[in-house]
XYZ file of C-alpha atoms in Angstrom:
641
model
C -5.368 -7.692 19.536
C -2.660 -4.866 20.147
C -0.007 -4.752 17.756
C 3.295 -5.288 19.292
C 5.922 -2.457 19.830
C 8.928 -1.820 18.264
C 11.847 -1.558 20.087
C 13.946 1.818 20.065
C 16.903 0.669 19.724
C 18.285 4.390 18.418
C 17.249 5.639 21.397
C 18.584 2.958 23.571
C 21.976 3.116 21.521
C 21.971 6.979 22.379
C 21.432 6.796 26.064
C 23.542 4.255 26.508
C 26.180 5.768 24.983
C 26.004 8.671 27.247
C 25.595 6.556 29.877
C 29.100 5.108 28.985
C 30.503 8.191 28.214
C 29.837 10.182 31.577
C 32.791 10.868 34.232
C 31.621 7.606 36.606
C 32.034 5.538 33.259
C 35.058 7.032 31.451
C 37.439 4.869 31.807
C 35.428 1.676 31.129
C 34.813 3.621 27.954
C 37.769 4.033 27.145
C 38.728 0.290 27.263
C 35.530 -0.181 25.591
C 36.599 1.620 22.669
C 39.988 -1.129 22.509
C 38.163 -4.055 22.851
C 37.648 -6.295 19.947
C 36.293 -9.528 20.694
C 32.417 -10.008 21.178
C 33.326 -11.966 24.619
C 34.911 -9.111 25.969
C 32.027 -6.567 24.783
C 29.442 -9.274 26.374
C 31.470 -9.246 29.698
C 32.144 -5.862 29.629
C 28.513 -4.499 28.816
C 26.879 -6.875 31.174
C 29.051 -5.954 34.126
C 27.695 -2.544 33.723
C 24.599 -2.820 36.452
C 22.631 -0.153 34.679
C 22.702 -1.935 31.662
C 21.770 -5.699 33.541
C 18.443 -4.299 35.003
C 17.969 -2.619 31.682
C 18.183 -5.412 29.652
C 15.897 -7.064 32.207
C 13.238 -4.259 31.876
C 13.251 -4.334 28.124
C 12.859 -8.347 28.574
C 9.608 -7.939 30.868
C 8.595 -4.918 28.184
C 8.714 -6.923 24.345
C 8.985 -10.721 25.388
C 6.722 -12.539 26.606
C 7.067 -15.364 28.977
C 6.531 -18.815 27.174
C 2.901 -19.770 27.319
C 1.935 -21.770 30.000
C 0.501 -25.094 28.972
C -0.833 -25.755 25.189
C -3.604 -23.694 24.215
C -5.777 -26.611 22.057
C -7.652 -24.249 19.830
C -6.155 -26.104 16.693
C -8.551 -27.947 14.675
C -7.239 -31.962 14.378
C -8.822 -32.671 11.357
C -7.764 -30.155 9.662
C -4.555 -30.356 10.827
C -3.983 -33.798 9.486
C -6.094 -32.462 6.244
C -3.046 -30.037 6.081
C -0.300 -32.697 6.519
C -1.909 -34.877 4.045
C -1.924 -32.694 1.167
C 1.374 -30.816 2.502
C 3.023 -34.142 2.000
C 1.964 -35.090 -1.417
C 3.053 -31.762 -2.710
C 6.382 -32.260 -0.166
C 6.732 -35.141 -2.629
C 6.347 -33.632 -5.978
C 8.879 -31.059 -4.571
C 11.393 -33.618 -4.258
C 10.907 -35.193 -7.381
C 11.509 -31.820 -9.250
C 14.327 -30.791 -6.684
C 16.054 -34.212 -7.932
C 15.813 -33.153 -10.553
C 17.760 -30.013 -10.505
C 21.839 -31.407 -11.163
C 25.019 -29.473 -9.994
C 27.295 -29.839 -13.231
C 30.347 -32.221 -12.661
C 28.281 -33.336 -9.521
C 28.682 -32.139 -6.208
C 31.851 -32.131 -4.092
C 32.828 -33.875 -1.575
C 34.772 -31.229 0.546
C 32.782 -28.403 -0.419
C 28.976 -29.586 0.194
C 26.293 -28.390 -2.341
C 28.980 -26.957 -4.463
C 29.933 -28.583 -8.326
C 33.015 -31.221 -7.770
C 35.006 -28.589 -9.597
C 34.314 -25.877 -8.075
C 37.618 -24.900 -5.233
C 38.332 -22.191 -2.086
C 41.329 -20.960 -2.729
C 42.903 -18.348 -0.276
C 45.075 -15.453 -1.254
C 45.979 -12.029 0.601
C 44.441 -9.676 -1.516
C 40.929 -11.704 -2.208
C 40.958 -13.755 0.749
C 38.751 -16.749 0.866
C 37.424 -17.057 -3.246
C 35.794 -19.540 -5.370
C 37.720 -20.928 -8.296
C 36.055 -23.149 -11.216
C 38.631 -26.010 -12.330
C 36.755 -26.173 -15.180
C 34.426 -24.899 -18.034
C 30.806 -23.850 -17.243
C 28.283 -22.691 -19.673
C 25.470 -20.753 -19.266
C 22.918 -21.902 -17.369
C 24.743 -24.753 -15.403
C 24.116 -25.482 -11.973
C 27.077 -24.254 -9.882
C 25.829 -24.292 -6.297
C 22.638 -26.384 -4.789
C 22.726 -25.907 -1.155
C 20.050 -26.384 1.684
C 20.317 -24.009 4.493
C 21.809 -24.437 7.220
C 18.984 -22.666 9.032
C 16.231 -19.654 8.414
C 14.169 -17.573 9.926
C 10.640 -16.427 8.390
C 10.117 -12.451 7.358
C 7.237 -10.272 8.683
C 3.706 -10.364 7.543
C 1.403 -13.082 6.602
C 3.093 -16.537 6.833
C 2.289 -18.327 3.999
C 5.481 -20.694 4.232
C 6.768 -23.300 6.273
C 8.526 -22.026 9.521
C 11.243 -24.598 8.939
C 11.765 -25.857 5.438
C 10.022 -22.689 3.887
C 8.071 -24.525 2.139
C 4.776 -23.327 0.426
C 1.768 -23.571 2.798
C -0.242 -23.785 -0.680
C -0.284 -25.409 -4.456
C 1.345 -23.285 -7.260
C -1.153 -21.496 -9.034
C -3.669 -21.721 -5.655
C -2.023 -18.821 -3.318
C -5.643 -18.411 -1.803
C -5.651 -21.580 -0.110
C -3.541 -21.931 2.153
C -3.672 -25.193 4.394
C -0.982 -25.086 7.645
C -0.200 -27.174 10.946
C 0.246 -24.444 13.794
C 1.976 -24.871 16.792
C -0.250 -26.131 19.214
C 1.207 -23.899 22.110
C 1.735 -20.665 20.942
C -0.785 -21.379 17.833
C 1.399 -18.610 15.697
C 4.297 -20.560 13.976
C 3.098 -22.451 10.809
C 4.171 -25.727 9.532
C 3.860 -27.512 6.783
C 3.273 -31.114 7.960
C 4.110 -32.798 11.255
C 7.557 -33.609 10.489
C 8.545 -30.626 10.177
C 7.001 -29.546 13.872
C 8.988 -32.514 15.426
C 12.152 -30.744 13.717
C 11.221 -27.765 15.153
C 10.591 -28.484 18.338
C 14.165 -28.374 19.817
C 14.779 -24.758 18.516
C 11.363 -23.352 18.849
C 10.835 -23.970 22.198
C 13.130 -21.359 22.960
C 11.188 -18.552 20.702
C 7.727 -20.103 21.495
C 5.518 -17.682 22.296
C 7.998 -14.435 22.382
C 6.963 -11.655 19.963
C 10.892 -10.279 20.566
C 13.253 -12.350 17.765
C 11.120 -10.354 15.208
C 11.954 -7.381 16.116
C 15.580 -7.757 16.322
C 16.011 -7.992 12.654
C 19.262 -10.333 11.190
C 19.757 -10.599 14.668
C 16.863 -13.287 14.700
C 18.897 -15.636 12.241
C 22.100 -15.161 14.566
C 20.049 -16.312 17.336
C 18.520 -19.301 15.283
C 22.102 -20.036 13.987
C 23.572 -20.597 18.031
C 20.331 -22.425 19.101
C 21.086 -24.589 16.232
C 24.494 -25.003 17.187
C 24.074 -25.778 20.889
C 21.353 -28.075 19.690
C 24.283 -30.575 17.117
C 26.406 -30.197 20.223
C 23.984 -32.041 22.618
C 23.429 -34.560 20.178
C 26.773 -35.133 19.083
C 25.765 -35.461 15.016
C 29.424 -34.745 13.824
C 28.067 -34.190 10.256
C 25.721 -31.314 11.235
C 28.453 -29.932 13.969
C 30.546 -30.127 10.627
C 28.484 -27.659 9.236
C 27.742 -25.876 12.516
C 31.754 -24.930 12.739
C 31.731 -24.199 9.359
C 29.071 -21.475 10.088
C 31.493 -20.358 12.988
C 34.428 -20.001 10.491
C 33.131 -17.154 8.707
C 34.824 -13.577 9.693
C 32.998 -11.317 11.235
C 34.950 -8.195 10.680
C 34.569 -7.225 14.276
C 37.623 -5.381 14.891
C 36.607 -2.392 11.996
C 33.273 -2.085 13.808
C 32.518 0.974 15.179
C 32.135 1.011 18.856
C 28.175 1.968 18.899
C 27.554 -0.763 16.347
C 29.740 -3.327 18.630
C 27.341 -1.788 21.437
C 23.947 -2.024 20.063
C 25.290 -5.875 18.659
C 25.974 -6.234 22.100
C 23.070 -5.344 23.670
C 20.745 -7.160 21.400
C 22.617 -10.345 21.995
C 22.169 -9.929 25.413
C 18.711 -9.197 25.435
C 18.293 -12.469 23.175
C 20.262 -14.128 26.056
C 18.508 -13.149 28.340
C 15.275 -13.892 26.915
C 16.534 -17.957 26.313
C 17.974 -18.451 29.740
C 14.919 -17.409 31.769
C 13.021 -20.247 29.130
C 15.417 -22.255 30.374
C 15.065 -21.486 34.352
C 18.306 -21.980 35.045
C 19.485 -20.869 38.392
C 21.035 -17.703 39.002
C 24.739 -18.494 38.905
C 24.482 -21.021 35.928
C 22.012 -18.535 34.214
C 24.246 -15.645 34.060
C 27.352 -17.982 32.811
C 24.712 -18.846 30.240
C 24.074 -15.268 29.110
C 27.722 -14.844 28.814
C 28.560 -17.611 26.637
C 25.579 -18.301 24.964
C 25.356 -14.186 24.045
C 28.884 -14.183 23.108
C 27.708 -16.689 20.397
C 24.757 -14.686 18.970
C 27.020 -11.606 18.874
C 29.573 -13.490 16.918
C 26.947 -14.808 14.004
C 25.112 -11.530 13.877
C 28.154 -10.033 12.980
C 29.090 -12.723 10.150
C 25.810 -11.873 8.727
C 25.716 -7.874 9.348
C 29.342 -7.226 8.521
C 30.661 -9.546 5.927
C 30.385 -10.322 2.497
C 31.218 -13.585 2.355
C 28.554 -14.424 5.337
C 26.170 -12.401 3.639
C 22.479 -13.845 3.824
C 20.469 -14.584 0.904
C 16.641 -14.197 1.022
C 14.713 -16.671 -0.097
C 12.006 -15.136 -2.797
C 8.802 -16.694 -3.751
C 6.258 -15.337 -5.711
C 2.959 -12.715 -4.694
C 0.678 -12.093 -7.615
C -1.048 -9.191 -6.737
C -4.347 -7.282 -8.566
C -2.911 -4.170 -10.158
C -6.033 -2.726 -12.242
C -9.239 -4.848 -11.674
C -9.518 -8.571 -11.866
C -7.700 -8.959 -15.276
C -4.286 -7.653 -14.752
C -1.926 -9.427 -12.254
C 1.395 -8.395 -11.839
C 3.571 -10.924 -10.426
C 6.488 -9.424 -7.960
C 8.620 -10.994 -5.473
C 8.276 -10.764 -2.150
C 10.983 -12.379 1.165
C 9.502 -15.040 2.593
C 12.582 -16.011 4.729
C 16.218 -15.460 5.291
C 18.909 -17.855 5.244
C 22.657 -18.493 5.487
C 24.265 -21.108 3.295
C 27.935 -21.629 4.330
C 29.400 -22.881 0.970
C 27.330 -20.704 -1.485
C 28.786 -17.891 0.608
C 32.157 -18.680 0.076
C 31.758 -16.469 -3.216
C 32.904 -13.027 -3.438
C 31.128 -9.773 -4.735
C 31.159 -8.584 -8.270
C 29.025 -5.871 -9.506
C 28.962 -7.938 -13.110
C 28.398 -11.453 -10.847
C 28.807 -14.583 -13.323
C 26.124 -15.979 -11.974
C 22.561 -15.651 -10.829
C 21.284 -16.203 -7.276
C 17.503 -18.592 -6.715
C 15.541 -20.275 -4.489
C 13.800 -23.467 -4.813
C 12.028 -24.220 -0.899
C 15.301 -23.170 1.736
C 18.147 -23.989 -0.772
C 19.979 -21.912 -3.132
C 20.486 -22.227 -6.631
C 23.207 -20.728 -8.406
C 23.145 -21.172 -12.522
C 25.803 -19.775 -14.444
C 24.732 -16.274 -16.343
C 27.448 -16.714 -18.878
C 30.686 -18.777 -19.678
C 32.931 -19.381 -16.951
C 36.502 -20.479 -18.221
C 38.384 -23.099 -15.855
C 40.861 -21.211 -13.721
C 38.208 -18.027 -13.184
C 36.455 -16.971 -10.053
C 32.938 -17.209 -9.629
C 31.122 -14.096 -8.554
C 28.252 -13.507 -6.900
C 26.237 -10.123 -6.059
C 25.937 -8.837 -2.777
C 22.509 -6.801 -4.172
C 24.669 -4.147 -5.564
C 24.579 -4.360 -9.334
C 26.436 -2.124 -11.621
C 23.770 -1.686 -14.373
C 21.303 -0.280 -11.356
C 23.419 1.678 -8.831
C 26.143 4.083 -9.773
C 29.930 3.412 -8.888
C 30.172 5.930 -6.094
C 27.081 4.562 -4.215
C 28.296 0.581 -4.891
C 31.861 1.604 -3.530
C 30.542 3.588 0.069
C 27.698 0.603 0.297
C 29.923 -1.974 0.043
C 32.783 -0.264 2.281
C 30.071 0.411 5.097
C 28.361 -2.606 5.034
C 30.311 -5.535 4.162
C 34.138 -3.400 4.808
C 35.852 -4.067 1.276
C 36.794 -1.678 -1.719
C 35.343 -3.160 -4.472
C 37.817 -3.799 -7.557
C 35.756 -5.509 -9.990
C 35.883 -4.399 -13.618
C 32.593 -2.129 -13.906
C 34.238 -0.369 -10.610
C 37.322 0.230 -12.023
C 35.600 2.374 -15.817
C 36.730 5.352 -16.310
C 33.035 6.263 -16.712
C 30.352 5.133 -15.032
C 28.042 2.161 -17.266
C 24.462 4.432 -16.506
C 26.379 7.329 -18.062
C 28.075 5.866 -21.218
C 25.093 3.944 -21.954
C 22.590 7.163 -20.927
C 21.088 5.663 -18.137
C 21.531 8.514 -16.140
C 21.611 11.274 -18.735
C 21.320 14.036 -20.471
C 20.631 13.833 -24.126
C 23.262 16.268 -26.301
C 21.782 18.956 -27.685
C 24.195 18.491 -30.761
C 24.233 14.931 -31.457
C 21.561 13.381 -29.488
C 24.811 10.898 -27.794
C 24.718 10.975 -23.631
C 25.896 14.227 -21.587
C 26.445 14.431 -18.352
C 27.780 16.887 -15.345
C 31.780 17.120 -14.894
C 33.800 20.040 -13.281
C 30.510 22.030 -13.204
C 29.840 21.693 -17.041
C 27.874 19.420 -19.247
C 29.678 17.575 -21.849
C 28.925 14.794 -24.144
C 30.535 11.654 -23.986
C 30.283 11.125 -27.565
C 31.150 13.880 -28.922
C 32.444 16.165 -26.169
C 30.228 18.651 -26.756
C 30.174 21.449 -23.872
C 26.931 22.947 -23.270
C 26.992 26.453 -23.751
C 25.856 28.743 -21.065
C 22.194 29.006 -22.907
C 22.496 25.015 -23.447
C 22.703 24.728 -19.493
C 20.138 27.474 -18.939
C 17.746 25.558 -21.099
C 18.501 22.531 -19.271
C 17.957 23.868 -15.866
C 14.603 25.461 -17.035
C 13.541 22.160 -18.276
C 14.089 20.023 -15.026
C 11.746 22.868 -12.969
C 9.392 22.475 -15.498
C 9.861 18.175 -15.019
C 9.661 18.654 -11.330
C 6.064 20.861 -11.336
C 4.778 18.427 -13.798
C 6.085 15.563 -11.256
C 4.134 17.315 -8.101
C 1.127 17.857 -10.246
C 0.762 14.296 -11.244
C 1.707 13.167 -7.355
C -1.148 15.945 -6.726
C -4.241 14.693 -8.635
C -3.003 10.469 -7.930
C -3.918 12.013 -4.484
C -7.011 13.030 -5.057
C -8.045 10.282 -7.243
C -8.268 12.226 -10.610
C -7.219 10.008 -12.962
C -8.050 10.853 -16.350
C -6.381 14.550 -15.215
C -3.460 12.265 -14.709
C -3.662 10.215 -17.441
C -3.043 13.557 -19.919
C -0.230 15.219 -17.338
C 1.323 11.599 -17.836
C 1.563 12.097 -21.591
C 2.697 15.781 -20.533
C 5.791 14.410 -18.273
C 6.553 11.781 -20.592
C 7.085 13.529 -23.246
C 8.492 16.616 -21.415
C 11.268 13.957 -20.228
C 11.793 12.587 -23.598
C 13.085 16.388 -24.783
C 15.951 16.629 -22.866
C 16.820 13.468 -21.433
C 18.693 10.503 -23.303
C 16.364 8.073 -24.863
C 17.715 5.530 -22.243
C 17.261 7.495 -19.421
C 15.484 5.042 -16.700
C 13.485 7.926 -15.891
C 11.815 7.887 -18.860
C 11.220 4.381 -18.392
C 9.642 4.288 -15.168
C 7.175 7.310 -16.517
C 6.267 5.122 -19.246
C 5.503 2.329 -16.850
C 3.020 4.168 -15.023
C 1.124 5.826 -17.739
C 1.156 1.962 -18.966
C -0.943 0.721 -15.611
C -3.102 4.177 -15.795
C -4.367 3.141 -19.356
C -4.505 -0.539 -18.223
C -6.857 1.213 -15.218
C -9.073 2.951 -17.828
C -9.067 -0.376 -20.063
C -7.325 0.803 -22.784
C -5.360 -2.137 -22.834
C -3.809 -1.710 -26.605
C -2.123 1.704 -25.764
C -0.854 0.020 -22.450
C 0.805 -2.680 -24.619
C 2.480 -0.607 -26.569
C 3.812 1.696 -23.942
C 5.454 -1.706 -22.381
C 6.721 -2.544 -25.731
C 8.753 1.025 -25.106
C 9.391 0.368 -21.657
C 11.056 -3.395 -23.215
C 13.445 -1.361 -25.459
C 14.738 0.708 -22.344
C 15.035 -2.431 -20.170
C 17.220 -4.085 -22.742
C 19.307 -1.046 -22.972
C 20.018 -1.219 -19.334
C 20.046 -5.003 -18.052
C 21.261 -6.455 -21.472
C 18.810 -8.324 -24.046
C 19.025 -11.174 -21.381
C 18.795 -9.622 -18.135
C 16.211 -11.809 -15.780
C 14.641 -7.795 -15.591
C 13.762 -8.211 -19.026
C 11.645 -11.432 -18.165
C 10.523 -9.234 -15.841
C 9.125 -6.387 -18.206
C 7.901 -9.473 -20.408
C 6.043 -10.750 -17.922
C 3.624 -7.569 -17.243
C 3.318 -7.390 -20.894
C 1.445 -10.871 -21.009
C -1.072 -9.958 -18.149
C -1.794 -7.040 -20.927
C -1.594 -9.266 -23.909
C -3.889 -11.857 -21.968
C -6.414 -9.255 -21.182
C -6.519 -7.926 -24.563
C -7.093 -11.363 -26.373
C -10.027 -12.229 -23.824
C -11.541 -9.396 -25.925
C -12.704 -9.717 -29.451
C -11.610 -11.719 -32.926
C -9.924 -9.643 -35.262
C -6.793 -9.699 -37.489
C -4.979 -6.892 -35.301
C -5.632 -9.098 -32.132
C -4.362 -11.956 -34.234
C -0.845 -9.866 -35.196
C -0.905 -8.333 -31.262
C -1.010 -12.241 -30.166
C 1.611 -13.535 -32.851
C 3.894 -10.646 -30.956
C 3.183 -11.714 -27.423
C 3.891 -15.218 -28.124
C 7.520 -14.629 -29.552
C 8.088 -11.794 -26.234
C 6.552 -14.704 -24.076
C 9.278 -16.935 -25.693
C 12.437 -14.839 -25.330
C 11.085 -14.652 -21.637
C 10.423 -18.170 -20.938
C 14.311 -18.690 -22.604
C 15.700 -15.893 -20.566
C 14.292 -17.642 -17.510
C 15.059 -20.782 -17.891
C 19.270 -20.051 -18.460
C 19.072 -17.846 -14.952
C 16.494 -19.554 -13.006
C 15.264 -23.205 -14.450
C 12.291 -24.597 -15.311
C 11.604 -25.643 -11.647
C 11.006 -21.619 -10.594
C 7.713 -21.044 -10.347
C 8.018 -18.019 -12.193
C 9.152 -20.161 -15.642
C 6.090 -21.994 -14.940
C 3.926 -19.479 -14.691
C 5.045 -17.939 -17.764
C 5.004 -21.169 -19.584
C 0.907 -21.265 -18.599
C 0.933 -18.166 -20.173
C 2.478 -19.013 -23.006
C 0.339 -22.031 -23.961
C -2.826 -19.738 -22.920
C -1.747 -17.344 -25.854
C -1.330 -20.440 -28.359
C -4.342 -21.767 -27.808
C -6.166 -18.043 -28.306
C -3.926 -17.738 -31.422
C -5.157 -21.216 -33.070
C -8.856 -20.187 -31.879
C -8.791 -16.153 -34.110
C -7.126 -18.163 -36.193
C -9.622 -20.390 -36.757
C -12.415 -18.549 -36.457
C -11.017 -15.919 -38.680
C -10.724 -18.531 -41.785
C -14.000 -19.487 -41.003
C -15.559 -16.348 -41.523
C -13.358 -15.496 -44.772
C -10.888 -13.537 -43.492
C -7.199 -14.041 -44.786
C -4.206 -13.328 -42.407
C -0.861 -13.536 -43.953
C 1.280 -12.568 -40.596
C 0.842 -16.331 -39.560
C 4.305 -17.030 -38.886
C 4.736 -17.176 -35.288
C 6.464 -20.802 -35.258
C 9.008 -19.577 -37.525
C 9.973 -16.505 -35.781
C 9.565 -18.840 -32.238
C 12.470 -21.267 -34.631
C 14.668 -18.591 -35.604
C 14.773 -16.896 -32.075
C 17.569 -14.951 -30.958
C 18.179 -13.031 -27.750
């Protein structure tokens, strides 16, 4: 089957910009430039005849017509095989969702927020959430269900409509669906959810265009939703619908191109519904013109505003990383969402709390103690302890058109220099150094490198970079135990001149980790990771959710090392694994709880690693050996993070 096109929407953006531009155009160009309202850029860009036939073109091009007829190639039985099971584990969701409590309960003005949680409104902040009173770390602040969602590329192994998954935890290579019996693409979980469906996805059945639009697919979603609680009058969901419609869009600090290629993709959505709908010609280009002058106005809320900002809902893809006994787990976007209330919160590079997703709603747990009377923070994805100042501030200002003046913005020096992150080590007194005013100085003991110092320096990172091509050089060509030795080589090149925190270091360690987990030499990679555990708590805190992450790798290793033989240094390696495994399992249940499937997935682990611990153990006694490092469930009791 050929795999669809993607649409060039640069080059559309350029030509149609000089299409604007030239003399016959100039002065509707120049009231383009003034206008500011996405009704007025709808009218004005589809009054342009050029553009009409274009859009038309581009229609006939990427979308296909709506198929014509159901195509019955899906399989009944196991359709309702599908909805069976689907439901039963629907239900188990449920029960565990239930169980999930918003602290103080939830509100009754502000839906899926805590009762005592409140938007306040000020000029400098704007909109803001305020808590009323104390949290602690790990409450519940915000459970909210989306409002609506739209899947992301590749395989779907989720629910088209609740985002549900299509398969049991701990069984991702089964996956049992209901497809759409017309356009037999779209995947659902059971039949409910296809009779929920139905109203919006008649309107993208069939068309290969909404995913190539980007955000701008969610936009669309978001006004077909809309139009669809205004038919049926349900005040509760038009509630919610408006509510959607009252976040800003920023519009007016848009630059004109982006206003035009907004434009233009609304329109071509439009375009695409209205011929669904055969309307006739008068009624169908009112249609466009309202009905695109709604999709402009919620792709902007999502594109160009912080507080409309989307979340992505994350599930989990264990992938092979070395052979059949290492898995890494990683997350991967299976869908993305708006959630009215939970966006209500504004940016903080230090957010107090931490963003997950259980099915299509949020969950937002506390990350530490919130005092009444304080705002709560979220994290637009820019976080202070991974992206320097300078890059947060022009990110945030482009994208979401704010100057960020949270605390970590507002240091005098940057957290990944102070803390070495980024840096130098000093040749004097080992503290971090970094580049000011052309020179390197120390921040801890203001140390200026002499001219030799910098030389030195200099010849050190050509010497990192050669190292770095040769290593890129022979993964290339598959020479790994060549790369295995450079690896040592660069790490501990990197480790001479850099500060012992320096990420870089870090991430070299992690990969010389997975070569020797390639080549089996499973003890060395365990160590390495113990390293790369040090570094991670020196740059996301001893209870950073990264450091679960780092954890996490380390018990694929520990598992595949215990699956090996029966001796006291297994017995010591396993005693360590199961006091990481519980700092994890405690990290992740204060930022995520118990329901994520990653906690549970750890928490397999960690009773895996018990039960190999009482086996050595056993045998061990049994065959006269003594082991006096037994004292795992006292180090477990007097755990500290």
């Amino acid at each position: 089957m050929a795999q669809p096109r993607e649409i060039p929407w640069q080059s559309i953006l350029d030509l149609f910009t000089e299409e604007i531009k030239n003399e016959r155009h100039a002065e509707r160009w120049k009231n383009f430039q003034s206008v500011v309202t996405e009704e007025e850029i709808i009218k004005m860009v589809y009054s342009f005849d050029i553009f009409r036939k274009r859009i038309n073109a581009w229609h006939t091009k990427f979308a296909s017509g709506a198929p014509s007829g159901p195509a019955k190639i899906v399989d009944e039985e196991e359709s309702s095989y599908a909805n069976n099971l689907n439901e039963e584990l629907a239900k188990e969701r449920e029960l565990l969702k239930s169980s999930i409590s918003l602290k103080y309960g939830e509100s009754d003005q502000f839906p899926g927020a805590s009762s005592v949680l409140e938007i306040q409104t000020n000029e400098e902040k704007g909109r803001h959430v305020v808590a009323l009173k104390d949290f602690q770390k790990g409450d519940v602040l915000f459970k909210e269900e989306a409002f609506t969602s739209v899947p992301c590329g590749g395989i779907q192994i989720h629910c088209d409509h609740c985002c549900a998954p299509l398969y049991s935890f701990g069984n991702e290579s089964e996956v049992n669906f209901i497809a759409c019996d017309t356009c037999n693409t779209t995947r659902y979980c059971t039949f409910k959810c296809v009779e929920e469906a139905k109203p919006y996805h008649q309107w993208e059945c069939g068309s290969n265009l909404p995913e190539h639009v980007g955000i701008a697919w969610l936009g669309l979603r978001v006004a077909l939703m809309g139009e669809i609680y205004e038919s049926t009058g349900d005040e509760e969901k038009i509630k919610q619908y408006q509510k959607v419609c009252s976040l800003v869009t920023h519009i007016a600090d848009m630059t004109p191109e982006d206003k035009l290629q907004y434009s233009l993709t609304s329109l071509l959505l439009s375009v695409d519904v209205a011929r669904r709908k055969k309307l006739a010609s008068a009624e169908k280009n009112q249609f466009i013109v309202k009905f695109g002058s709604k999709v402009m106005k919620h792709i902007t809320q999502l594109v160009c505003n912080g507080n409309a900002i989307t979340s992505h809902l994350f599930g989990q893809d264990r992938m092979t990383v070395a052979g059949p006994i290492l898995q890494e787990e990683k997350q991967v976007r299976v869908a993305t969402a708006i959630f009215p209330s939970a966006s209500m919160m504004n940016h903080s590079c230090d957010p107090n709390i931490l963003t997950s997703y259980f099915g299509n709603s949020v969950i937002s747990k506390a990350v530490r103690d919130i005092k009444a009377g304080e705002e709560v923070f979220n994290c637009y994805g820019i976080y202070y302890r991974a992206m320097r100042t300078e890059k947060r501030q022009r990110h945030l200002k482009e994208q979401y058109m704010f100057d960020c003046k949270c605390l970590p913005c507002q240091r005098s020096v940057d957290f990944l220099d102070s803390e070495g992150i980024h840096s130098l080590m000093c040749v004097k007194c080992k503290g971090p150094a970094i580049a000011q005013n052309g020179d390197s100085i120390c921040l801890k003991c203001d140390h200026i490198f002499t001219n030799e110092e910098m030389d030195l320096v200099m010849e050190n990172v050509n010497t990192e970079k050669v190292l770095l091509q040769e290593s890129q050089e022979l993964h290339r060509s598959g020479a790994f135990d060549k790369l295995n030795k450079n690896k040592i080589k660069y790490v501990n090149h990197l480790k001479s001149f850099l500060h012992p925190n320096n990420c870089q270091i870090a991430q070299a360690i992690d990969q010389l980790a997975m070569l020797y987990v390639r080549k089996g030499n499973y003890i060395a990679a365990w160590n390495l990771m113990e390293e790369c555990l040090t570094l991670a708590k020196a740059q996301y805190g001893s209870d950073g959710i990264e450091v679960a992450g780092v954890i996490s790798t380390m018990m694929s290793i520990a598992q595949a090392i215990t699956s090996s033989e029966v001796t006291n240094e297994i017995l010591k390696l396993t005693e360590k694994a199961i006091v990481h495994c519980e700092v994890g399992l405690k990290i992740m249940a204060e930022c995520l709880g118990e329901w994520n499937d990653r906690y549970k997935n750890m928490l397999e682990i960690n009773k895996d690693l018990k039960f190999v611990h009482d086996q050595v153990m056993g045998s061990l006694q049994q065959n006269g050996s003594h082991q006096e490092n037994g004292k795992v469930l006292k180090a477990i009791e007097n755990l500290e993070i």
